Coordinates of C-alpha atoms and ligand atoms in Angstrom, one line a residue:
X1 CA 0.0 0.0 0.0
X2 CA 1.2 3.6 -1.3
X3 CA 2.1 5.4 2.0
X4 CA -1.0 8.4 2.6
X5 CA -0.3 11.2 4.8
X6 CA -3.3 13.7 5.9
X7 CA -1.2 16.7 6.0
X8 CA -1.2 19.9 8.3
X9 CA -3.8 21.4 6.4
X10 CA -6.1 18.6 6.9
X11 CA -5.9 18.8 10.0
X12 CA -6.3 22.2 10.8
X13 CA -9.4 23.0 8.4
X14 CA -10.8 20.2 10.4
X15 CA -10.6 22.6 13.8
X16 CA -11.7 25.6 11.6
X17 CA -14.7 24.2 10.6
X18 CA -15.2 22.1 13.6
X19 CA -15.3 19.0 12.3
X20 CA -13.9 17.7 15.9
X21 CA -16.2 14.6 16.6
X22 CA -13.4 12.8 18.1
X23 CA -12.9 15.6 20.7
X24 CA -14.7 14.4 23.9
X25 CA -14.0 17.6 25.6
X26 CA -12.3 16.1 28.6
X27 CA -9.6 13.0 30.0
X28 CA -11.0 9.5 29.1
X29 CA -12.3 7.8 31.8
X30 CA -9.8 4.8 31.2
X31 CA -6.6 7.5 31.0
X32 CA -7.9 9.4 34.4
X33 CA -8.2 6.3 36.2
X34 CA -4.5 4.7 34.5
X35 CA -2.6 8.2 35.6
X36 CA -4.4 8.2 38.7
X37 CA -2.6 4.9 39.8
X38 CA 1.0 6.4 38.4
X39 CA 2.9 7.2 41.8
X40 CA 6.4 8.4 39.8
X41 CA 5.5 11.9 38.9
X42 CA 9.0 12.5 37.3
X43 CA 8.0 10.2 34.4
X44 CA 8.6 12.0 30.9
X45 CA 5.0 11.9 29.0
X46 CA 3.9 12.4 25.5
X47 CA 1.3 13.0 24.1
X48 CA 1.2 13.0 20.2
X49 CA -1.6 13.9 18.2
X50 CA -2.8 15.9 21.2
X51 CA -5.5 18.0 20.0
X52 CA -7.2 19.6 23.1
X53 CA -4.5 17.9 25.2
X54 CA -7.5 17.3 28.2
X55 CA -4.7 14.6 29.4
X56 CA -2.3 17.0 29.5
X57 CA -4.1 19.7 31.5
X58 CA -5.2 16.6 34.2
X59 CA -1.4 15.4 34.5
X60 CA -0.4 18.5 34.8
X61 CA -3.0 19.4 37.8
X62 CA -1.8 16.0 39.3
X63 CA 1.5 17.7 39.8
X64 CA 3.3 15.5 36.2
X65 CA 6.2 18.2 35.4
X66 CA 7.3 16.9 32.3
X67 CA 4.7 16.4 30.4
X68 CA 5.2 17.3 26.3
X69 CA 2.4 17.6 23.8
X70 CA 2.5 17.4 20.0
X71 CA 0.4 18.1 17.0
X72 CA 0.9 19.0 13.7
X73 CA -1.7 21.8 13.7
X74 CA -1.1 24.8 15.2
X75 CA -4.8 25.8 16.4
X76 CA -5.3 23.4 18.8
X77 CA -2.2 23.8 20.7
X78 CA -2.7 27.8 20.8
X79 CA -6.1 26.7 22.3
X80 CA -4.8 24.6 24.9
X81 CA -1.9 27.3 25.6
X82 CA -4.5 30.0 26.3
X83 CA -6.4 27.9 28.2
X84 CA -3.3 26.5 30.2
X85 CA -1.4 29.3 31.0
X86 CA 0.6 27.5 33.6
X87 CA 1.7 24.8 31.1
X88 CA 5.4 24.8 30.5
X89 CA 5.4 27.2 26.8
X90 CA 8.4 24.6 25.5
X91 CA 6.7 21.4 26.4
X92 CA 4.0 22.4 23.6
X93 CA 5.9 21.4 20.4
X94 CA 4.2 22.3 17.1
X95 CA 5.4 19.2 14.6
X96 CA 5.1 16.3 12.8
X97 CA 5.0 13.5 15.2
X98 CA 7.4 11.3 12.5
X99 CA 9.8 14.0 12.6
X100 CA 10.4 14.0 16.9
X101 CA 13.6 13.2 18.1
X102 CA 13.4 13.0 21.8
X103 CA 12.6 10.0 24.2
X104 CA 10.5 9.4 26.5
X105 CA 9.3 7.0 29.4
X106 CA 5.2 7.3 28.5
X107 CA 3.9 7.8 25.7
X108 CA 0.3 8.1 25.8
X109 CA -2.3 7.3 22.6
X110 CA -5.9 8.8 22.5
X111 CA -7.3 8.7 19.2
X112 CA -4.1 9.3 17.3
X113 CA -3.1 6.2 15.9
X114 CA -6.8 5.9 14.6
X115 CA -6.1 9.2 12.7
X116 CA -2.9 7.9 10.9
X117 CA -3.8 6.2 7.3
X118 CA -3.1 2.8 8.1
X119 CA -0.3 3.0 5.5
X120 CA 1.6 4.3 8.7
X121 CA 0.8 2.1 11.0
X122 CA 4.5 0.3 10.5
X123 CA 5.9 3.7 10.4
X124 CA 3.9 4.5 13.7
X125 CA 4.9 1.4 16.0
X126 CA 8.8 1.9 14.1
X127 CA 8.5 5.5 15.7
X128 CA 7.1 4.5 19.0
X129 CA 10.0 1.8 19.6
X130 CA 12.1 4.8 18.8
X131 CA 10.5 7.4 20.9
X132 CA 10.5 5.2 24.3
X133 CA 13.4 5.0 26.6
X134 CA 14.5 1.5 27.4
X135 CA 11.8 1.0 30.3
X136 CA 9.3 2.9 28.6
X137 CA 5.9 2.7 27.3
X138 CA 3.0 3.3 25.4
X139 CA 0.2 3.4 27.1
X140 CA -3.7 3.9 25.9
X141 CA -6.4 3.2 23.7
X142 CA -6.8 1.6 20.5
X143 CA -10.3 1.6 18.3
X144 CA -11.8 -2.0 18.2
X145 CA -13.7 -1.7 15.7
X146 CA -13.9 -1.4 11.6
X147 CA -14.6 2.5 11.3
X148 CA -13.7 4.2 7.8
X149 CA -12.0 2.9 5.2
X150 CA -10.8 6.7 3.3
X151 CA -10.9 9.2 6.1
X152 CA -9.9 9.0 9.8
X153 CA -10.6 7.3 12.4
X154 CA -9.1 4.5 10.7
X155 CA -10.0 1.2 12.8
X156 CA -8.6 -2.1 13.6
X157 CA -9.4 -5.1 16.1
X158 CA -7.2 -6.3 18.6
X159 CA -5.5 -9.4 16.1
X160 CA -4.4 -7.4 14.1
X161 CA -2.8 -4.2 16.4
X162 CA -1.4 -7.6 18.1
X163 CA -0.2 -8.4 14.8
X164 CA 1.6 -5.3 14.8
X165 CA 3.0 -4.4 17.5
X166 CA 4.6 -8.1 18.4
X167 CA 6.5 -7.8 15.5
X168 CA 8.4 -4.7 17.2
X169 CA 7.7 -5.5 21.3
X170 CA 7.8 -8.0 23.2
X171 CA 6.0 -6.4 26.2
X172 CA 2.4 -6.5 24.5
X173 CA -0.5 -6.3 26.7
X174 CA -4.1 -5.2 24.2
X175 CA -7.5 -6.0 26.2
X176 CA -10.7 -5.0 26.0
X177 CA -11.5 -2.0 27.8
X178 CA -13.6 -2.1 30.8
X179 CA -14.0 1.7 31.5
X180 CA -14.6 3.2 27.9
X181 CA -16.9 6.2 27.9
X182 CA -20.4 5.6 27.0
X183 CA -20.2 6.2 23.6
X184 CA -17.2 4.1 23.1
X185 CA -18.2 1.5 25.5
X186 CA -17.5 -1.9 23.9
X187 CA -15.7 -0.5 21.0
X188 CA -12.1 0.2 22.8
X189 CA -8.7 -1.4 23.5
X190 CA -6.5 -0.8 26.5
X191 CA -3.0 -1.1 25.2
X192 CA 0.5 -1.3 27.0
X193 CA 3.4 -1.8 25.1
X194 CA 6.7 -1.9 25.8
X195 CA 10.6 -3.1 24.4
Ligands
SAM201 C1 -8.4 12.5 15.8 S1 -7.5 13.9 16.4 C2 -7.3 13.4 18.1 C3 -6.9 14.6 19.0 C4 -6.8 14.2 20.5 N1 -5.9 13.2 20.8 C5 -8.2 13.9 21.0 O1 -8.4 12.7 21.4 O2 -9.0 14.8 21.2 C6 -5.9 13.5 15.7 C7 -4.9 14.6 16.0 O3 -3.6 14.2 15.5 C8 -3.0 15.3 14.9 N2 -2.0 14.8 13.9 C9 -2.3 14.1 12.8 N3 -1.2 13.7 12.2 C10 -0.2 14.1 12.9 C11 1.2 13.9 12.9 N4 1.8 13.3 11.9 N5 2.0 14.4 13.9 C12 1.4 15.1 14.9 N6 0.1 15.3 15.0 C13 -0.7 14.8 14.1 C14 -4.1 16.1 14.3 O4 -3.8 17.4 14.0 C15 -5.2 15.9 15.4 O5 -5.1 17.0 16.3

């Protein structure tokens, strides 16, 4: 399959116009209740694709200093920095997430890997196993569940991101998840990955 790429553009018409459906307007239920349990507060977070970066704004009230978001459009991380004043300015990082050169001991995934063609999918674990420091992880929730086939979300079930991932992990825990939000209730992963 020809690699596809939705570019910055994309992306960022889809804020203009508000074509945000996957934007729940706060932290997942299944993310609060995961960084609610994590005791090291120095960990190193990302969190790619970020959007409205909700988990960002909760780690950060839970006292997580080094938390980093990324997107590749610009308006929702102007968003988040108005509305976050007290966010550290360089730990909002306007990119492509291919591009990052950095690493990191959590990664977190909320509807990002769903909005990568699944031509990138490789690319995306390739970049994870990259991206994460020798104990690290990625931690998060995964679509179970067809979706589209030409637009994002792109879907998957839990053979296949097994599939995947094993080829590049050998820490890989995928199960169903038991605290989705309503509307995604039934139709999510829980993922932890790691080297
Ligand atoms: C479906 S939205 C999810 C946003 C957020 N995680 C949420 O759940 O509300 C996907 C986000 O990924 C961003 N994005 C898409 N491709 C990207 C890339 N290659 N690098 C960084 N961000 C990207 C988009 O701009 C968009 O904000």
């Amino acid at each position: 399959m020809a690699p596809v790429h939705f570019e910055e553009d994309y992306w960022s018409n889809r804020y203009v116009n508000h074509q945000t459906q996957w934007d729940i307007g706060s932290v997942s239920t299944p993310l609060k209740e995961y960084f609610d349990q994590l005791a090291n507060k120095e960990l190193k977070i990302l969190i790619p694709g970020c959007g409205n970066a909700y988990e960002a704004a909760y780690l950060h009230d839970l006292g997580f200093k080094n938390v980093y978001i990324l997107d590749i459009s610009l308006l929702p991380l102007e968003e988040f920095k108005r509305k976050n004043p007290e966010f550290p300015y360089k730990h909002v990082i306007h990119g492509d997430f291919f591009l990052l050169d950095d690493t990191f001991d959590l990664i977190i995934e909320q509807t990002f890997f769903c909005a990568l063609h699944p031509s990138e999918r490789i690319k995306y674990a390739e970049k994870v196993k990259k991206l994460l420091s020798l104990n690290g992880k990625l931690v998060g929730l995964l679509f179970d569940d067809p979706l589209n086939d030409n637009h994002p979300p792109f879907g998957g079930s839990l053979e296949e991101y097994k599939s995947l991932f094993s080829k590049y992990f050998k820490n890989v825990s995928i199960e169903p998840c038991y605290n989705s939000i309503k509307p995604r209730d039934g139709r999510e992963l829980f993922i932890r990955i790691g080297h």
